[in-house]
Short mmCIF file of C-alpha atoms in Angstrom, two decimals:
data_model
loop_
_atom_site.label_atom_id
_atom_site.label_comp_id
_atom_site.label_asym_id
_atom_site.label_seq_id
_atom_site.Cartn_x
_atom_site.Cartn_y
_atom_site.Cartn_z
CA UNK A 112 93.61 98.51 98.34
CA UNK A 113 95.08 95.50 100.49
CA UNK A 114 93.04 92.97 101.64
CA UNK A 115 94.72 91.09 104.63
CA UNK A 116 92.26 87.85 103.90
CA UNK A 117 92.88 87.73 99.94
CA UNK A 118 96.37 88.03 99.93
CA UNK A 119 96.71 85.49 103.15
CA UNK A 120 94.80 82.66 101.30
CA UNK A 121 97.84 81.44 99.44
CA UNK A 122 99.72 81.68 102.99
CA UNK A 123 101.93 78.47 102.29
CA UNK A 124 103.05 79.52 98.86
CA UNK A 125 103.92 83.01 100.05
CA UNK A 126 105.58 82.86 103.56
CA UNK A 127 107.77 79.90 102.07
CA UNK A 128 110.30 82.33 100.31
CA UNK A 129 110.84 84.46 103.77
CA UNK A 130 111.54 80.94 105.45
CA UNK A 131 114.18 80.40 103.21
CA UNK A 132 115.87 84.20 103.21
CA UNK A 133 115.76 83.49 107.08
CA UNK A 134 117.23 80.36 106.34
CA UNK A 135 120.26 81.40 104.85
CA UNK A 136 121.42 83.68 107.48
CA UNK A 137 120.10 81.09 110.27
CA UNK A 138 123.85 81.00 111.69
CA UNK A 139 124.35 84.61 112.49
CA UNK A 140 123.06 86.46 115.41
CA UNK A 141 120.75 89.42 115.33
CA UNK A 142 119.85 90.99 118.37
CA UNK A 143 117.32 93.87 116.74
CA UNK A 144 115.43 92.90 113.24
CA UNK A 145 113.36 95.40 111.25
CA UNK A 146 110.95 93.65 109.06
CA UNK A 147 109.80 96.16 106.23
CA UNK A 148 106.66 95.55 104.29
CA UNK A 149 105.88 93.23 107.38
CA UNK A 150 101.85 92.50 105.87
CA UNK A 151 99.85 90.47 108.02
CA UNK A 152 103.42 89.22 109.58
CA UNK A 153 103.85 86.33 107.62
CA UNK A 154 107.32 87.24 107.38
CA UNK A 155 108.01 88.65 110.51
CA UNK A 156 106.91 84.49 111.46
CA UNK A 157 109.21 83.11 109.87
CA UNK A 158 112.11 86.12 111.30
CA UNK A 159 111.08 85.26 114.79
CA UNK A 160 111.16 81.64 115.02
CA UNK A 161 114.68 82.07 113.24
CA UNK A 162 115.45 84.13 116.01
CA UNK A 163 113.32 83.78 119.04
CA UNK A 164 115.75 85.56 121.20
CA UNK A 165 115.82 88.71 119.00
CA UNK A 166 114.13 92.33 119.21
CA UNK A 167 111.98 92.52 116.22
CA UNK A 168 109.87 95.47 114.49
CA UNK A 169 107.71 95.19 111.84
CA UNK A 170 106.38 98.37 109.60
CA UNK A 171 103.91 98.68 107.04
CA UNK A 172 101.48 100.79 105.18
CA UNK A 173 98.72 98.86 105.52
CA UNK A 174 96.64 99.43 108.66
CA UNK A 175 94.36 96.20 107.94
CA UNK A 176 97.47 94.03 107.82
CA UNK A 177 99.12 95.39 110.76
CA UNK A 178 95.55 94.27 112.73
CA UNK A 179 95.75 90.85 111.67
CA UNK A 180 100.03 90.60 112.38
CA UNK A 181 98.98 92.47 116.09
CA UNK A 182 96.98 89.59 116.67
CA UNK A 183 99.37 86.71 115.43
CA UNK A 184 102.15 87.90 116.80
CA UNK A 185 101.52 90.20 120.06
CA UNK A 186 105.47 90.07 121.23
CA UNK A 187 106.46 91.99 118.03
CA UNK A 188 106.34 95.99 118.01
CA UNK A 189 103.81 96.46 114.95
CA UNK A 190 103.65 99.67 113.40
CA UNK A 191 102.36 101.31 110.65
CA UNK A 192 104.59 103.92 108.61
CA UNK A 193 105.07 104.37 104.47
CA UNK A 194 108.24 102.57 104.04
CA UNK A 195 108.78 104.11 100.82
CA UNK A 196 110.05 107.12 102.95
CA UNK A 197 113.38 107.50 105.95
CA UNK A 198 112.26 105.11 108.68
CA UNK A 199 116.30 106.36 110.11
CA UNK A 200 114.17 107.14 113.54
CA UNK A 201 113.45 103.87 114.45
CA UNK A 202 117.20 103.49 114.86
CA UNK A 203 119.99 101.20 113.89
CA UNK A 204 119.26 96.99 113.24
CA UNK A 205 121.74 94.13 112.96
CA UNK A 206 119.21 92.64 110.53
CA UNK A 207 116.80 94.80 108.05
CA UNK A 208 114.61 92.05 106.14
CA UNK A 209 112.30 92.69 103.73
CA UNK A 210 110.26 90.15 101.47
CA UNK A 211 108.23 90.97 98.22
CA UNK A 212 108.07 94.80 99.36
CA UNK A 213 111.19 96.39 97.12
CA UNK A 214 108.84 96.21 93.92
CA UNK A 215 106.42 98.33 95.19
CA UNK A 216 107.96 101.59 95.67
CA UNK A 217 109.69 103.94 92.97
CA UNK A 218 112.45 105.04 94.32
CA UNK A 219 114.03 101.66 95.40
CA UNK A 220 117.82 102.62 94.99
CA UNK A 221 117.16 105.36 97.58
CA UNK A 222 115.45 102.64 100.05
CA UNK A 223 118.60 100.41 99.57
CA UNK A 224 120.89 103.06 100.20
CA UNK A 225 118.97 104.24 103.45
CA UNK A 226 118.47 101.12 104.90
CA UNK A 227 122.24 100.04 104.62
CA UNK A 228 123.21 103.41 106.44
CA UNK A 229 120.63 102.22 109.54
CA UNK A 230 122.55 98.58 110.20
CA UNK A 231 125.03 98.38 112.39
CA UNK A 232 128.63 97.20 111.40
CA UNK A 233 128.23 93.82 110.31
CA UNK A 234 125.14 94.18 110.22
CA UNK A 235 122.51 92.25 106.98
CA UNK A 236 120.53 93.83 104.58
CA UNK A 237 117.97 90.58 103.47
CA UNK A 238 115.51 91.13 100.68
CA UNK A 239 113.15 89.33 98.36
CA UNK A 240 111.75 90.12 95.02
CA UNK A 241 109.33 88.32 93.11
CA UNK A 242 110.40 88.22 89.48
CA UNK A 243 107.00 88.93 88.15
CA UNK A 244 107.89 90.78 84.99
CA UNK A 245 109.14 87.08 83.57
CA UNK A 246 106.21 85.18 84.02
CA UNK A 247 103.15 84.45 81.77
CA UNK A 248 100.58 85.76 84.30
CA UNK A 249 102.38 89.47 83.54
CA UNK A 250 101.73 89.29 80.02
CA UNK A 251 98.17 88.17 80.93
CA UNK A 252 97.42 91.03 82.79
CA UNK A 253 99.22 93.60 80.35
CA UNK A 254 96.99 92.15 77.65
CA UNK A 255 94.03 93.00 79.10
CA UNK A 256 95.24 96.24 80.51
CA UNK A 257 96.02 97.70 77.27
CA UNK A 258 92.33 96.96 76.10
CA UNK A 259 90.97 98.55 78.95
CA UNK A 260 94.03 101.43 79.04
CA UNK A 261 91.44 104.50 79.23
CA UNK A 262 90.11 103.12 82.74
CA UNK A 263 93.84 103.01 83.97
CA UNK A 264 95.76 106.59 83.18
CA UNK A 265 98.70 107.10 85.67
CA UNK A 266 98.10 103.15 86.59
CA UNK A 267 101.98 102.70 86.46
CA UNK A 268 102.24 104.74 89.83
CA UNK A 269 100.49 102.06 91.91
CA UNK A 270 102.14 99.00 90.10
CA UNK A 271 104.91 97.14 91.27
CA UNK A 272 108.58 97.74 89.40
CA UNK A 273 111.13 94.64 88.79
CA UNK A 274 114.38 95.06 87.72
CA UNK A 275 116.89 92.53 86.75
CA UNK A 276 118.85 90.84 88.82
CA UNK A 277 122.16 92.43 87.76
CA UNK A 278 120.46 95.50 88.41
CA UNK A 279 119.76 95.07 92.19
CA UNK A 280 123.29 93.65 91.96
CA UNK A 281 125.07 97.08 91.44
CA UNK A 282 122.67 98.54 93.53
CA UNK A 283 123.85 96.50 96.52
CA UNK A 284 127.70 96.67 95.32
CA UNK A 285 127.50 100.70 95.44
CA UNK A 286 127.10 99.94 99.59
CA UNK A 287 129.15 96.35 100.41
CA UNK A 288 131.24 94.15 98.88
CA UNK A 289 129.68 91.15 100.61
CA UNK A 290 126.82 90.50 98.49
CA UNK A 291 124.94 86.78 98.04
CA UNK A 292 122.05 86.43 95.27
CA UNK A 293 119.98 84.04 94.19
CA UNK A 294 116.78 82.60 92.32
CA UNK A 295 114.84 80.35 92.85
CA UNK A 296 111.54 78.61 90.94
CA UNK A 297 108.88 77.46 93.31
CA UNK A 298 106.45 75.10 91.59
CA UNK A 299 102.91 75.88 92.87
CA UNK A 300 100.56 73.19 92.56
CA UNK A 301 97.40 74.61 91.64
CA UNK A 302 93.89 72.46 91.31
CA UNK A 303 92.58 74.87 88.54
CA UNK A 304 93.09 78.08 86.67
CA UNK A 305 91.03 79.98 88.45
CA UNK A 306 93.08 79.50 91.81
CA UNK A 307 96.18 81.19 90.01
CA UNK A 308 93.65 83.85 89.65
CA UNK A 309 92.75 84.22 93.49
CA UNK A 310 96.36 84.48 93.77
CA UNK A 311 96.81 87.36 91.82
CA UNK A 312 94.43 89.09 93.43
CA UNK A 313 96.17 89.24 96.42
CA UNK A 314 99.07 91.45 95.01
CA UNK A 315 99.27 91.90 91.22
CA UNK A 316 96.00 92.72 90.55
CA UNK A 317 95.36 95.54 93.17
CA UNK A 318 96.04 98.39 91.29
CA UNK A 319 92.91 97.27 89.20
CA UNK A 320 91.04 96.70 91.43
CA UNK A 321 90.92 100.20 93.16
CA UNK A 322 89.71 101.55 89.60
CA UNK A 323 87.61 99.35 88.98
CA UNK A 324 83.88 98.79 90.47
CA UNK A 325 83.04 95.45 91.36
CA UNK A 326 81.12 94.42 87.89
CA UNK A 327 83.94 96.01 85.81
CA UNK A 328 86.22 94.42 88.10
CA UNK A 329 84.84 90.86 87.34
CA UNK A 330 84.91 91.43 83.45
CA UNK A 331 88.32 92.47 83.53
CA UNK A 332 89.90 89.42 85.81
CA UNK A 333 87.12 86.97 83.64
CA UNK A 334 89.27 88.46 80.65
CA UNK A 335 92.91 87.23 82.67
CA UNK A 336 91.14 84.34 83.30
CA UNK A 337 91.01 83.86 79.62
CA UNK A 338 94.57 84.09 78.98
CA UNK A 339 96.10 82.30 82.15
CA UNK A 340 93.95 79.09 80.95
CA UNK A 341 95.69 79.39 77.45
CA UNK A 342 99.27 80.44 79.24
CA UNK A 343 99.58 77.77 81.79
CA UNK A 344 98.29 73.73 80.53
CA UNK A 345 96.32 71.25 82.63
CA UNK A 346 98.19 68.43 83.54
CA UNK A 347 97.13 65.02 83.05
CA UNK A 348 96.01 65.09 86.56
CA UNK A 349 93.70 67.82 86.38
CA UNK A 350 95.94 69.96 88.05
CA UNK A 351 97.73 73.30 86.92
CA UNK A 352 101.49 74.38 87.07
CA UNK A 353 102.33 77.83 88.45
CA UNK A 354 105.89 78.40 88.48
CA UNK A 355 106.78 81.87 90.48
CA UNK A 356 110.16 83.45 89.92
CA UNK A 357 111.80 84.96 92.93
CA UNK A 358 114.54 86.89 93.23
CA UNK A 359 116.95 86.48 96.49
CA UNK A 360 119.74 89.24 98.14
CA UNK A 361 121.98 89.72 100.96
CA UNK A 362 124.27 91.96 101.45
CA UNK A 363 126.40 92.69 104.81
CA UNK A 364 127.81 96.05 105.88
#
């Protein structure tokens, strides 16, 4: 289960990548912007002040999220639908942008191919996917996992799917030939171990979570805790390193 004020404590390090999609599309003009996987509208920020002038909707599963973007941003059209399925009612977009949400649903080449049939000619498909497969904090959570595998039977369901970037890549070339992609490494600073922690627990480590009760809960992330202090070194200032992969596409119809 989300939790708006978890996931929202590592604000910075997490709005910073939909800053820089918007960025690289700052010098076109979008008139109406869907915003999938919207959250607590941390993204849908950083679409709006891109472009103030433009129409913007944001959708997402989470009702708790939704409450907190309503009261952020009250000029955006907020609503809550399963974006895993059609959202083809809510009409046609110049601009569908959607960061860190692809991973989280099965069925992602259908949600490309849908979404690229709702924009209108010339119109931007913008996405973001965090590369989480790749880093050490995924093999510290697998570890675990597998010692506690006959809590989590049919756990796959509810956890997020990465694919390569040449993957995405032909998935995006099926529907345009005017494709951009990217990665980039952003550095978090962290002041301990247990702070990369509290930032797992605002995405990676949901599926756990609902499984778990709060006790069992504790004993399994004290466990990750374990691991992430062996996977990632202190630096001589005390401080921790937590590099975050994250993969970048656009693609224009």
């Amino acid at each position: 289960m989300w939790n708006a004020e978890i996931y929202d404590s590592f604000g910075k390090e997490r709005m910073q990548p939909s800053i820089d999609l918007a960025a690289r599309l700052k010098d076109k003009k979008f008139k109406r912007i869907l915003d999938v996987g919207c959250g607590s509208g941390m993204s849908t920020a950083a679409v709006l002040s891109t472009w103030e002038d433009a129409e913007v909707t944001g959708v997402d599963l989470s009702e708790e999220m939704l409450q907190k973007a309503r009261k952020i941003l009250p000029q955006v059209q907020f609503i809550r639908r399963d974006c895993s399925k059609s959202l083809a009612d809510l009409g046609t977009f110049d601009l569908i942008f959607s960061n860190a949400f692809l991973q989280w649903i099965p069925n992602q080449e259908d949600f490309i191919g849908q979404t690229f049939s709702m924009l209108e000619e010339g119109g931007v498909l913008a996405v973001q996917i965090p590369l989480f497969d790749e880093m050490p904090a995924s093999k510290c959570i697998l570890e675990v996992e597998k010692i506690w595998e006959e809590r989590f039977a049919g756990i796959e369901e509810d956890k997020f799917i990465t694919h390569t970037a040449a993957h995405y890549y032909d998935i995006f070339a099926e529907h345009t030939t005017k494709v951009h992609m990217w990665v980039t490494d952003y550095c978090h600073i962290m002041q301990n171990h247990e702070q990369i922690l509290d930032f797992l627990r605002g995405a990676a480590l949901t599926p756990y979570q609902s499984r778990l009760n709060e006790k069992e809960m504790q004993a399994f992330a004290d466990e990750v805790l374990i691991r992430i202090e062996k996977a990632y070194p202190i630096r001589k200032n005390g401080t921790v390193l937590f590099p975050f992969r994250r993969l970048f596409l656009t693609g224009e119809k």
